[in-house]
Short mmCIF file of C-alpha atoms and ligand atoms in Angstrom, two decimals:
data_model
loop_
_atom_site.label_atom_id
_atom_site.label_comp_id
_atom_site.label_asym_id
_atom_site.label_seq_id
_atom_site.Cartn_x
_atom_site.Cartn_y
_atom_site.Cartn_z
CA MET A 1 9.28 29.36 -62.40
CA THR A 2 7.41 30.96 -59.49
CA GLN A 3 6.10 34.48 -59.98
CA PHE A 4 7.54 37.17 -57.80
CA GLN A 5 5.72 38.14 -54.63
CA ALA A 6 5.38 41.71 -53.39
CA PRO A 7 7.75 42.24 -50.46
CA SER A 8 5.06 43.66 -48.20
CA GLN A 9 3.37 40.26 -48.22
CA LYS A 10 6.55 38.41 -47.41
CA LYS A 11 6.92 36.92 -43.97
CA LEU A 12 10.24 35.18 -43.85
CA LYS A 13 11.16 32.69 -41.23
CA ASP A 14 14.32 33.08 -39.20
CA ILE A 15 17.52 31.66 -40.60
CA SER A 16 19.81 29.12 -39.02
CA LEU A 17 23.28 27.83 -39.80
CA TYR A 18 23.83 24.91 -42.17
CA ILE A 19 26.34 22.45 -40.76
CA ASN A 20 26.94 18.83 -41.68
CA GLY A 21 23.80 18.63 -43.81
CA GLU A 22 21.48 20.09 -41.17
CA PHE A 23 19.95 23.48 -40.45
CA VAL A 24 20.91 24.22 -36.84
CA GLU A 25 20.81 27.07 -34.34
CA SER A 26 24.07 28.65 -33.29
CA ASN A 27 25.63 27.20 -30.14
CA SER A 28 25.23 30.53 -28.35
CA GLN A 29 21.56 30.83 -29.49
CA GLU A 30 22.44 34.45 -30.35
CA THR A 31 20.82 36.06 -33.39
CA PHE A 32 21.10 39.32 -35.29
CA GLU A 33 18.49 41.35 -37.12
CA ASN A 34 18.17 41.35 -40.89
CA ILE A 35 16.70 44.60 -42.19
CA ASN A 36 14.94 45.49 -45.43
CA PRO A 37 16.77 48.43 -47.05
CA PHE A 38 13.59 49.68 -48.74
CA THR A 39 11.55 50.04 -45.54
CA ASN A 40 14.13 49.67 -42.77
CA GLU A 41 11.81 47.12 -41.17
CA THR A 42 13.01 43.82 -39.79
CA ILE A 43 12.83 40.94 -42.26
CA ASN A 44 13.84 38.18 -39.88
CA HIS A 45 16.53 37.09 -37.43
CA ILE A 46 19.70 35.26 -38.32
CA ALA A 47 21.62 32.78 -36.17
CA ALA A 48 24.92 34.40 -35.18
CA GLY A 49 27.63 31.78 -35.37
CA ASP A 50 30.86 32.08 -33.44
CA ALA A 51 34.14 30.18 -33.13
CA SER A 52 32.45 27.05 -31.74
CA ASP A 53 30.08 26.85 -34.73
CA ILE A 54 33.00 27.39 -37.09
CA ASP A 55 34.81 24.53 -35.35
CA GLU A 56 31.86 22.23 -35.98
CA ALA A 57 31.46 23.30 -39.60
CA VAL A 58 35.18 22.85 -40.31
CA ALA A 59 35.18 19.43 -38.61
CA ALA A 60 32.22 18.36 -40.77
CA ALA A 61 33.90 19.68 -43.92
CA LYS A 62 37.13 17.90 -43.03
CA ARG A 63 35.33 14.61 -42.48
CA ALA A 64 33.57 14.95 -45.84
CA PHE A 65 36.83 15.78 -47.57
CA HIS A 66 38.51 12.65 -46.23
CA GLY A 67 35.32 10.63 -46.62
CA GLU A 68 32.63 10.23 -49.25
CA TRP A 69 33.32 13.43 -51.20
CA GLY A 70 37.06 12.90 -51.36
CA LYS A 71 36.62 9.32 -52.57
CA MET A 72 33.85 10.05 -55.05
CA LYS A 73 34.35 9.41 -58.78
CA LEU A 74 34.81 12.59 -60.78
CA ASP A 75 31.67 12.20 -62.89
CA GLU A 76 29.52 11.66 -59.84
CA ARG A 77 30.99 14.74 -58.17
CA LEU A 78 30.40 16.84 -61.25
CA ASP A 79 26.83 15.56 -61.54
CA TYR A 80 26.20 17.18 -58.17
CA VAL A 81 27.73 20.42 -59.41
CA TYR A 82 25.49 20.39 -62.51
CA LYS A 83 22.52 19.61 -60.32
CA ILE A 84 23.16 22.70 -58.17
CA GLY A 85 23.19 24.81 -61.36
CA ASP A 86 19.91 23.24 -62.51
CA LEU A 87 18.21 23.84 -59.16
CA ILE A 88 19.34 27.48 -59.10
CA GLU A 89 17.83 27.90 -62.53
CA GLU A 90 14.62 26.24 -61.41
CA HIS A 91 14.33 28.57 -58.41
CA SER A 92 15.87 31.60 -60.11
CA GLU A 93 12.90 33.96 -59.91
CA GLU A 94 12.40 33.26 -56.23
CA ILE A 95 16.12 33.73 -55.48
CA ALA A 96 16.17 37.00 -57.42
CA VAL A 97 13.25 38.26 -55.33
CA LEU A 98 15.01 37.32 -52.09
CA GLU A 99 18.18 39.03 -53.26
CA SER A 100 16.40 42.28 -54.13
CA TYR A 101 14.41 42.19 -50.93
CA ASP A 102 17.53 41.76 -48.82
CA THR A 103 19.97 44.06 -50.63
CA GLY A 104 17.84 46.69 -52.40
CA LEU A 105 19.33 45.75 -55.78
CA PRO A 106 16.77 46.26 -58.57
CA ILE A 107 14.98 43.06 -59.55
CA SER A 108 15.80 43.53 -63.24
CA GLN A 109 19.48 43.29 -62.26
CA THR A 110 19.25 40.48 -59.69
CA ARG A 111 17.44 38.33 -62.26
CA LYS A 112 20.50 38.54 -64.48
CA MET A 113 22.86 37.89 -61.59
CA ILE A 114 21.01 34.72 -60.57
CA ALA A 115 20.99 33.46 -64.16
CA ARG A 116 24.76 33.95 -64.23
CA SER A 117 25.09 32.16 -60.89
CA ALA A 118 23.55 29.00 -62.34
CA LYS A 119 26.04 29.22 -65.21
CA ASN A 120 28.95 29.41 -62.78
CA PHE A 121 28.26 25.82 -61.69
CA ARG A 122 27.93 24.46 -65.22
CA PHE A 123 31.00 26.34 -66.34
CA TYR A 124 33.22 24.92 -63.60
CA ALA A 125 31.86 21.41 -64.02
CA GLU A 126 32.85 21.63 -67.70
CA MET A 127 36.20 23.23 -66.93
CA VAL A 128 37.15 20.51 -64.45
CA LYS A 129 36.05 17.71 -66.75
CA SER A 130 37.90 19.02 -69.78
CA HIS A 131 40.83 21.03 -68.41
CA LEU A 132 41.85 19.88 -64.95
CA TYR A 133 44.79 17.64 -65.67
CA GLY A 134 48.47 17.40 -64.93
CA GLU A 135 51.54 17.39 -67.16
CA ALA A 136 54.23 14.84 -67.94
CA TYR A 137 57.95 15.64 -68.28
CA GLN A 138 60.03 13.01 -69.94
CA VAL A 139 63.74 13.26 -68.99
CA ASP A 140 65.62 11.26 -71.62
CA ASP A 141 65.05 7.56 -71.05
CA GLU A 142 65.81 7.87 -67.34
CA PHE A 143 62.87 9.54 -65.71
CA ILE A 144 59.28 10.31 -66.17
CA ASN A 145 58.04 13.14 -64.00
CA TYR A 146 54.36 13.94 -63.90
CA SER A 147 52.20 16.40 -62.07
CA VAL A 148 48.73 15.98 -60.65
CA ARG A 149 46.33 18.60 -59.36
CA LYS A 150 44.66 17.71 -56.10
CA PRO A 151 41.96 19.49 -54.13
CA VAL A 152 43.43 21.28 -51.14
CA GLY A 153 40.91 20.53 -48.38
CA VAL A 154 38.46 22.77 -46.54
CA ALA A 155 38.03 26.08 -48.36
CA GLY A 156 36.94 29.04 -46.22
CA LEU A 157 34.89 31.45 -48.33
CA ILE A 158 34.14 34.94 -46.99
CA THR A 159 31.84 37.10 -49.09
CA PRO A 160 30.41 40.66 -49.21
CA TRP A 161 26.85 41.93 -49.53
CA ASN A 162 26.99 43.82 -52.82
CA ALA A 163 26.20 40.98 -55.25
CA PRO A 164 26.02 38.22 -52.66
CA PHE A 165 24.58 35.22 -54.48
CA MET A 166 26.64 35.78 -57.62
CA LEU A 167 29.89 36.21 -55.69
CA GLU A 168 29.18 33.24 -53.42
CA THR A 169 28.54 30.95 -56.36
CA TRP A 170 31.64 32.29 -58.05
CA LYS A 171 33.66 30.78 -55.23
CA ILE A 172 31.53 27.75 -54.31
CA ALA A 173 31.38 26.39 -57.88
CA PRO A 174 35.15 26.07 -58.49
CA ALA A 175 35.80 25.00 -54.89
CA LEU A 176 33.35 22.07 -55.12
CA ALA A 177 34.05 21.16 -58.75
CA THR A 178 37.78 20.77 -58.00
CA GLY A 179 36.92 18.49 -55.06
CA ASN A 180 37.28 20.71 -51.99
CA THR A 181 34.73 21.04 -49.23
CA VAL A 182 33.45 24.44 -48.13
CA VAL A 183 32.62 26.59 -45.14
CA LEU A 184 30.95 29.81 -46.29
CA LYS A 185 30.76 32.89 -44.05
CA PRO A 186 28.40 35.26 -45.86
CA ALA A 187 28.02 38.98 -45.20
CA GLU A 188 25.82 39.98 -42.26
CA TRP A 189 23.73 42.39 -44.36
CA SER A 190 22.69 39.88 -47.05
CA PRO A 191 21.98 36.49 -45.45
CA LEU A 192 18.82 35.48 -47.36
CA SER A 193 20.31 34.18 -50.57
CA ALA A 194 23.21 32.53 -48.71
CA ASN A 195 20.62 30.55 -46.79
CA ARG A 196 18.88 29.76 -50.07
CA ILE A 197 22.07 28.32 -51.55
CA ALA A 198 22.33 26.05 -48.51
CA GLU A 199 18.75 24.91 -49.19
CA VAL A 200 19.54 24.35 -52.86
CA ILE A 201 22.63 22.32 -52.05
CA ASN A 202 20.67 20.36 -49.47
CA GLU A 203 18.05 19.63 -52.15
CA ALA A 204 20.79 18.55 -54.55
CA GLY A 205 21.67 15.89 -51.97
CA LEU A 206 25.39 16.47 -51.57
CA PRO A 207 26.94 14.30 -48.84
CA ASP A 208 26.77 15.78 -45.35
CA GLY A 209 29.49 18.28 -44.52
CA VAL A 210 30.59 19.02 -48.11
CA PHE A 211 29.02 22.46 -47.92
CA ASN A 212 28.39 24.47 -44.75
CA VAL A 213 27.19 28.00 -44.02
CA VAL A 214 28.00 29.82 -40.81
CA HIS A 215 26.30 33.22 -40.61
CA GLY A 216 27.72 35.72 -38.15
CA TYR A 217 29.87 38.76 -37.69
CA GLY A 218 33.18 39.18 -39.46
CA GLU A 219 35.10 39.80 -36.27
CA THR A 220 33.82 36.57 -34.66
CA ALA A 221 32.69 33.93 -37.18
CA GLY A 222 34.84 35.31 -40.04
CA ALA A 223 37.97 35.71 -37.93
CA ALA A 224 37.56 32.18 -36.47
CA LEU A 225 37.40 30.72 -39.98
CA VAL A 226 40.54 32.62 -40.98
CA ARG A 227 42.45 31.43 -37.92
CA HIS A 228 41.30 27.81 -38.09
CA PRO A 229 44.26 25.42 -38.47
CA ASP A 230 42.24 22.97 -40.61
CA VAL A 231 41.33 25.56 -43.25
CA PRO A 232 44.23 25.91 -45.70
CA LEU A 233 42.45 28.23 -48.16
CA ILE A 234 40.70 31.53 -47.62
CA SER A 235 38.98 33.15 -50.59
CA PHE A 236 37.90 36.63 -49.57
CA THR A 237 35.94 39.34 -51.35
CA GLY A 238 35.39 42.59 -49.52
CA GLU A 239 37.03 45.80 -48.45
CA THR A 240 40.75 46.36 -48.74
CA THR A 241 41.18 47.08 -45.02
CA THR A 242 39.35 43.84 -44.12
CA GLY A 243 41.54 41.92 -46.57
CA SER A 244 44.66 43.25 -44.95
CA GLU A 245 43.40 42.33 -41.46
CA ILE A 246 42.50 38.82 -42.66
CA MET A 247 45.98 38.31 -44.09
CA LYS A 248 47.53 39.33 -40.77
CA ASN A 249 45.23 36.95 -38.88
CA GLY A 250 45.99 34.06 -41.20
CA ALA A 251 49.74 34.67 -41.40
CA ASP A 252 50.74 32.39 -38.50
CA ALA A 253 48.95 29.48 -40.14
CA LEU A 254 50.51 30.30 -43.58
CA LYS A 255 47.17 30.21 -45.37
CA GLN A 256 46.72 30.60 -49.05
CA PHE A 257 44.67 33.69 -49.80
CA SER A 258 42.71 34.89 -52.75
CA MET A 259 41.88 38.56 -52.24
CA GLU A 260 39.26 40.43 -54.27
CA LEU A 261 39.20 43.91 -52.77
CA GLY A 262 38.00 47.45 -53.32
CA GLY A 263 38.24 49.69 -56.37
CA LYS A 264 38.09 53.25 -57.65
CA SER A 265 38.16 52.55 -61.34
CA PRO A 266 38.62 55.19 -64.06
CA ILE A 267 36.70 55.55 -67.28
CA ILE A 268 38.62 57.62 -69.84
CA ILE A 269 36.69 59.19 -72.67
CA PHE A 270 38.69 60.68 -75.54
CA ASP A 271 37.28 63.32 -77.90
CA ASP A 272 36.99 60.81 -80.78
CA ALA A 273 34.98 58.27 -78.75
CA ASP A 274 31.52 57.11 -79.79
CA PHE A 275 29.88 59.71 -77.59
CA ASP A 276 26.49 58.08 -77.10
CA ARG A 277 27.84 54.61 -76.39
CA ALA A 278 30.43 56.01 -73.99
CA LEU A 279 27.64 57.91 -72.23
CA ASP A 280 25.53 54.74 -71.91
CA ALA A 281 28.49 52.76 -70.59
CA CYS A 282 29.60 55.46 -68.17
CA THR A 283 26.08 55.84 -66.73
CA TRP A 284 25.42 52.12 -66.45
CA GLY A 285 28.90 51.36 -65.11
CA VAL A 286 28.53 53.55 -62.07
CA PHE A 287 24.79 53.53 -61.32
CA SER A 288 23.95 49.85 -61.90
CA PHE A 289 23.92 47.68 -58.75
CA ASN A 290 23.03 50.95 -56.94
CA GLY A 291 26.67 51.97 -57.40
CA GLU A 292 27.66 49.18 -55.00
CA ARG A 293 29.84 47.55 -57.58
CA CYS A 294 33.52 46.75 -57.12
CA THR A 295 34.32 47.46 -60.79
CA ALA A 296 32.19 50.64 -60.94
CA ASN A 297 33.70 53.42 -63.04
CA SER A 298 33.54 55.85 -60.15
CA ARG A 299 36.00 58.35 -61.71
CA VAL A 300 35.34 59.70 -65.20
CA TYR A 301 38.07 61.56 -67.11
CA LEU A 302 36.65 63.54 -70.03
CA HIS A 303 38.73 65.04 -72.79
CA GLU A 304 38.34 68.81 -72.42
CA ASP A 305 36.90 69.21 -75.94
CA ILE A 306 33.88 67.05 -75.14
CA ALA A 307 33.61 67.65 -71.40
CA ASP A 308 30.88 70.33 -71.41
CA GLU A 309 28.60 68.37 -73.70
CA PHE A 310 29.23 65.09 -71.86
CA ILE A 311 28.52 66.65 -68.46
CA LYS A 312 25.30 68.18 -69.83
CA LYS A 313 24.18 64.74 -70.99
CA LEU A 314 25.28 63.08 -67.75
CA LYS A 315 23.10 65.55 -65.84
CA GLU A 316 20.14 64.69 -68.04
CA ARG A 317 20.70 60.98 -67.40
CA VAL A 318 21.01 61.48 -63.65
CA ASP A 319 17.76 63.49 -63.66
CA ARG A 320 15.94 60.70 -65.46
CA ILE A 321 17.29 57.55 -63.81
CA ARG A 322 14.34 55.75 -62.22
CA VAL A 323 14.98 55.52 -58.48
CA GLY A 324 12.49 53.40 -56.59
CA ASP A 325 11.21 50.11 -55.21
CA PRO A 326 13.77 47.39 -55.93
CA MET A 327 10.91 44.98 -56.67
CA ASP A 328 9.59 47.15 -59.49
CA PRO A 329 10.98 45.82 -62.80
CA ASN A 330 11.28 49.41 -64.05
CA THR A 331 13.51 50.57 -61.21
CA GLN A 332 17.08 51.37 -62.21
CA VAL A 333 18.50 52.41 -58.82
CA GLY A 334 17.24 51.06 -55.49
CA PRO A 335 18.10 51.77 -51.84
CA LEU A 336 21.57 51.11 -50.43
CA VAL A 337 21.96 47.87 -48.54
CA HIS A 338 22.01 49.22 -44.96
CA ARG A 339 21.52 52.42 -43.00
CA ASN A 340 25.18 52.44 -41.91
CA HIS A 341 26.32 52.28 -45.51
CA TYR A 342 23.81 54.99 -46.45
CA ASP A 343 25.26 57.24 -43.71
CA ASN A 344 28.74 56.51 -45.02
CA VAL A 345 27.85 57.46 -48.61
CA LYS A 346 25.96 60.57 -47.44
CA GLY A 347 29.05 61.51 -45.43
CA TYR A 348 31.09 61.40 -48.65
CA LEU A 349 28.60 63.77 -50.33
CA GLU A 350 29.09 66.26 -47.48
CA LEU A 351 32.83 65.80 -47.76
CA ALA A 352 32.63 66.47 -51.52
CA GLU A 353 31.06 69.87 -50.77
CA GLN A 354 33.73 70.64 -48.20
CA GLU A 355 36.31 69.71 -50.82
CA SER A 356 34.67 72.24 -53.21
CA CYS A 357 32.94 69.90 -55.62
CA GLU A 358 29.66 70.91 -57.16
CA VAL A 359 27.38 68.07 -56.04
CA TYR A 360 24.71 67.42 -58.67
CA SER A 361 22.09 64.83 -57.68
CA GLY A 362 19.06 63.23 -59.31
CA HIS A 363 15.79 62.65 -57.49
CA VAL A 364 14.44 60.22 -54.93
CA PRO A 365 10.61 60.13 -54.98
CA ALA A 366 9.24 61.57 -51.73
CA GLU A 367 7.24 58.42 -50.92
CA HIS A 368 10.52 56.50 -50.50
CA SER A 369 11.83 58.46 -47.52
CA GLN A 370 11.87 55.30 -45.37
CA GLY A 371 14.48 53.62 -47.53
CA ASN A 372 18.26 54.04 -47.73
CA PHE A 373 18.06 55.99 -50.96
CA VAL A 374 20.91 58.03 -52.33
CA ALA A 375 20.10 59.71 -55.63
CA PRO A 376 22.52 59.19 -58.53
CA THR A 377 25.12 61.91 -58.04
CA LEU A 378 27.83 63.69 -60.04
CA LEU A 379 30.77 65.26 -58.23
CA LEU A 380 31.63 68.05 -60.65
CA ASN A 381 34.90 70.03 -60.57
CA ALA A 382 36.51 67.13 -58.77
CA ASP A 383 40.27 67.08 -58.45
CA GLN A 384 42.80 64.33 -58.13
CA HIS A 385 43.96 65.16 -54.59
CA MET A 386 40.44 65.05 -53.08
CA ARG A 387 39.45 62.21 -50.76
CA VAL A 388 36.27 61.73 -52.82
CA VAL A 389 38.51 60.97 -55.82
CA GLN A 390 40.95 58.77 -53.90
CA GLU A 391 38.60 56.71 -51.70
CA GLU A 392 36.02 54.09 -52.60
CA ILE A 393 32.54 55.50 -51.89
CA PHE A 394 30.65 52.39 -53.09
CA GLY A 395 27.42 54.21 -53.90
CA PRO A 396 25.78 55.84 -56.95
CA VAL A 397 28.37 58.60 -57.09
CA ILE A 398 30.84 59.52 -59.83
CA ALA A 399 33.70 62.02 -59.65
CA VAL A 400 33.96 63.99 -62.90
CA MET A 401 37.31 65.34 -64.14
CA THR A 402 38.82 66.54 -67.40
CA PHE A 403 42.14 66.07 -69.21
CA LYS A 404 44.09 67.53 -72.11
CA ASP A 405 46.26 64.66 -73.36
CA GLU A 406 47.06 60.99 -73.08
CA ASP A 407 50.05 61.23 -70.72
CA GLU A 408 48.16 63.41 -68.31
CA VAL A 409 45.14 61.10 -68.14
CA ILE A 410 47.24 57.97 -67.68
CA GLU A 411 49.04 59.60 -64.77
CA LYS A 412 45.76 60.68 -63.19
CA ALA A 413 44.07 57.33 -63.77
CA ASN A 414 46.95 55.59 -62.00
CA ASP A 415 47.14 58.05 -59.14
CA VAL A 416 45.04 56.05 -56.64
CA ARG A 417 45.92 53.12 -54.42
CA TYR A 418 43.41 50.84 -56.16
CA GLY A 419 43.90 48.92 -59.41
CA LEU A 420 40.82 46.80 -60.05
CA ALA A 421 39.38 47.89 -63.40
CA GLY A 422 39.51 50.61 -66.05
CA TYR A 423 37.60 51.62 -69.18
CA VAL A 424 38.92 53.41 -72.28
CA TRP A 425 36.76 54.96 -74.98
CA THR A 426 38.40 56.02 -78.27
CA LYS A 427 38.07 55.15 -81.95
CA ASP A 428 41.86 55.26 -82.35
CA MET A 429 42.60 51.63 -81.61
CA GLN A 430 46.35 52.12 -81.33
CA ARG A 431 45.64 54.56 -78.56
CA GLY A 432 43.00 52.25 -77.10
CA HIS A 433 45.50 49.42 -76.62
CA ARG A 434 48.26 51.79 -75.51
CA VAL A 435 46.22 53.49 -72.82
CA ALA A 436 44.60 50.26 -71.61
CA GLN A 437 48.00 48.67 -71.15
CA ALA A 438 49.34 51.76 -69.37
CA ILE A 439 46.64 51.64 -66.68
CA ASP A 440 47.77 49.85 -63.52
CA ALA A 441 44.72 47.67 -63.03
CA GLY A 442 43.82 44.02 -63.33
CA MET A 443 40.98 44.35 -65.85
CA LEU A 444 40.55 46.83 -68.69
CA TRP A 445 37.72 47.27 -71.16
CA VAL A 446 38.16 49.20 -74.43
CA ASN A 447 35.01 50.62 -76.05
CA SER A 448 33.03 48.23 -73.91
CA GLN A 449 31.02 48.21 -70.76
CA ASN A 450 31.83 45.65 -68.08
CA VAL A 451 31.07 42.47 -70.05
CA ARG A 452 32.83 39.39 -68.78
CA ASP A 453 33.52 35.92 -70.11
CA LEU A 454 33.92 33.38 -67.30
CA ARG A 455 37.11 32.02 -68.88
CA THR A 456 39.01 35.26 -68.37
CA PRO A 457 41.01 36.18 -65.25
CA PHE A 458 39.14 38.35 -62.75
CA GLY A 459 40.99 40.34 -60.13
CA GLY A 460 42.88 43.47 -59.26
CA SER A 461 46.36 44.81 -58.73
CA LYS A 462 47.74 47.27 -56.15
CA HIS A 463 45.32 47.50 -53.19
CA SER A 464 42.50 45.89 -55.18
CA GLY A 465 43.57 42.34 -54.71
CA ILE A 466 45.92 39.42 -54.84
CA GLY A 467 45.47 36.55 -57.30
CA ARG A 468 42.86 35.99 -59.96
CA GLU A 469 39.57 34.11 -60.08
CA GLY A 470 37.88 32.75 -63.22
CA GLY A 471 38.79 30.11 -65.80
CA PHE A 472 42.07 28.27 -65.23
CA TYR A 473 43.04 30.83 -62.62
CA ALA A 474 40.66 29.25 -60.13
CA PHE A 475 42.58 25.98 -60.50
CA GLU A 476 45.73 27.71 -59.28
CA PHE A 477 43.98 28.54 -56.06
CA TYR A 478 41.67 25.60 -55.43
CA THR A 479 44.11 22.83 -56.29
CA GLU A 480 47.55 21.85 -55.09
CA THR A 481 50.01 20.77 -57.79
CA GLN A 482 52.04 17.72 -56.89
CA ILE A 483 54.99 16.47 -58.95
CA ILE A 484 55.91 12.76 -58.94
CA HIS A 485 59.44 11.83 -60.07
CA VAL A 486 59.82 8.24 -61.25
CA ALA A 487 63.09 6.60 -62.27
CA MET A 488 62.88 4.34 -65.30
CA LYS A 489 66.50 3.14 -65.00
CA ASP A 490 69.04 2.69 -62.26
CA HIS A 491 70.58 6.16 -62.29
CA TYR A 492 73.66 7.24 -60.39
CA ILE A 493 73.18 7.63 -56.63
CA PRO A 494 76.15 8.92 -54.55
CA GLN A 495 77.29 6.29 -52.07
CA PHE A 496 78.05 8.26 -48.95
CA GLY A 497 79.83 6.31 -46.19
CA LYS A 498 80.12 3.11 -48.21
P1 NAD B 1 33.68 43.87 -45.81
O1 NAD B 1 35.15 43.79 -45.95
O2 NAD B 1 33.13 44.78 -44.77
O3 NAD B 1 33.06 42.44 -45.47
C1 NAD B 1 33.23 41.34 -46.34
C2 NAD B 1 33.11 40.06 -45.54
O4 NAD B 1 34.19 39.97 -44.62
C3 NAD B 1 31.84 39.97 -44.70
O5 NAD B 1 31.35 38.64 -44.76
C4 NAD B 1 32.32 40.29 -43.31
O6 NAD B 1 31.54 39.73 -42.29
C5 NAD B 1 33.71 39.66 -43.33
N1 NAD B 1 34.66 40.17 -42.35
C6 NAD B 1 34.73 41.40 -41.81
N2 NAD B 1 35.76 41.47 -40.94
C7 NAD B 1 36.35 40.26 -40.92
C8 NAD B 1 37.46 39.70 -40.23
N3 NAD B 1 38.17 40.41 -39.36
N4 NAD B 1 37.80 38.41 -40.45
C9 NAD B 1 37.09 37.67 -41.34
N5 NAD B 1 36.02 38.14 -42.02
C10 NAD B 1 35.65 39.42 -41.82
O7 NAD B 1 33.12 44.22 -47.25
P2 NAD B 1 31.63 44.58 -47.64
O8 NAD B 1 31.34 45.94 -47.08
O9 NAD B 1 30.75 43.43 -47.33
O10 NAD B 1 31.73 44.66 -49.25
C11 NAD B 1 32.07 45.80 -49.96
C12 NAD B 1 33.51 45.76 -50.40
O11 NAD B 1 33.76 44.61 -51.19
C13 NAD B 1 33.89 46.93 -51.30
O12 NAD B 1 35.15 47.42 -50.91
C14 NAD B 1 33.98 46.31 -52.69
O13 NAD B 1 34.81 46.97 -53.61
C15 NAD B 1 34.50 44.96 -52.36
N6 NAD B 1 34.23 44.03 -53.45
C16 NAD B 1 35.27 43.61 -54.23
C17 NAD B 1 35.02 42.74 -55.30
C18 NAD B 1 36.15 42.26 -56.17
O14 NAD B 1 35.93 41.28 -56.88
N7 NAD B 1 37.32 42.86 -56.14
C19 NAD B 1 33.73 42.30 -55.56
C20 NAD B 1 32.70 42.76 -54.75
C21 NAD B 1 32.96 43.62 -53.68
#
């Protein structure tokens, strides 16, 4: 493992596209700037792909699907998938550094994300080997019907900047393991680790065209991928409004979509909860990943009997959270990914004041004024109707509210358009199950922080998504089920016109 290098000494070369096994400039020769969120200085320039580059990447992926990759024996294909996981592990420290440098996520957290990314490849290689099979349906002694699961073709993967490498591998691993080929369009604000995955896959020696990366803007490169007639699958993670636009753009071509969208998830803390553990989970759940976390518990509902004490402790935590250089292993909250996003989150803090919240913020050390820092913030006296309670802020900000009883808190928890995650803290396990099941969201945790087993379904309901990723659920999306009906006897066939 290489040791991490201080960002100030890093001179990174410009980044190109990866198409058909080669690193190439975009056809237009256009580039965009990639900026360090800690200093707001330019890191490097990124090739900006457009529709013509997408065309080339899709053509390469299609050739590979019908060629060497499509014809490859399963074990050989899975060996490549394992190899990608091994190489990620080998380069994990260096990838974690790139990720923190590009996104502002604290290095202690990106290290864990990269370790999980390597596991994604091994997990799906194992899943495919042991669990990707069809079924047989015997119909008396007349027919045998059997199903097979086949890869679909070229998968278009469109990813966000908030946990880029982890989320990219989450899609790439099942797509490749099930036998598809891939065109990835990563987020504009986090291109470094997407380029690194192309280098890793290149090093793993996959056949040309199996995996391609086209950097570029959503409205050009992303939209071209969505509209492309030779791309039957689009797996998208990002904002709800973008997801809706993508579905409209792909409707004419009747694409299959997997949609992992925004969230505004509640954490409900009853008066009998393990106070200290609930406090740890609440603080971590909203301030880790700089608050740029889709499953963040960005609304806390406190039972009125414990609210004062809990808020007092939350304030103490917010005061003490270590805000600083993302490369410092002691940093707990780093700068937000981009100045535009910083302005957006700051705008929500102003709105919170206009909406009569008491805005209580921690501290950003004065020497970090160059970075996109937003201090961990509590929105006290928040109320259900406020925009800061209804809308996803996607920063280190939590709206704090109280409740009297179970029915009231369930109604409030459900009173948003999102339904991604939810957290319930109580020692009364009957109530724990009851409340968890009453929350309209895809994923609930009871007396637990956001711990996830890769076998379980991941995804949201309402405006937080369509479909599920993870475990078997990925097979539903990345494979096509085909049923073959075979007669074993001469059965009756109507003889029209005889
Ligand atoms: P975004 O929607 O702005 O962008 C996501 C990706 O879509 C980027 O690659 C972007 O270039 C591309 N894109 C934008 N417009 C497009 C278009 N018209 N056609 C095709 N592609 C287009 O999201 P973001 O700001 O990068 O990420 C933050 C959002 O992602 C938050 O809302 C967060 O909750 C959500 N998110 C959800 C999950 C989940 O699993 N549910 C996980 C992580 C992040």
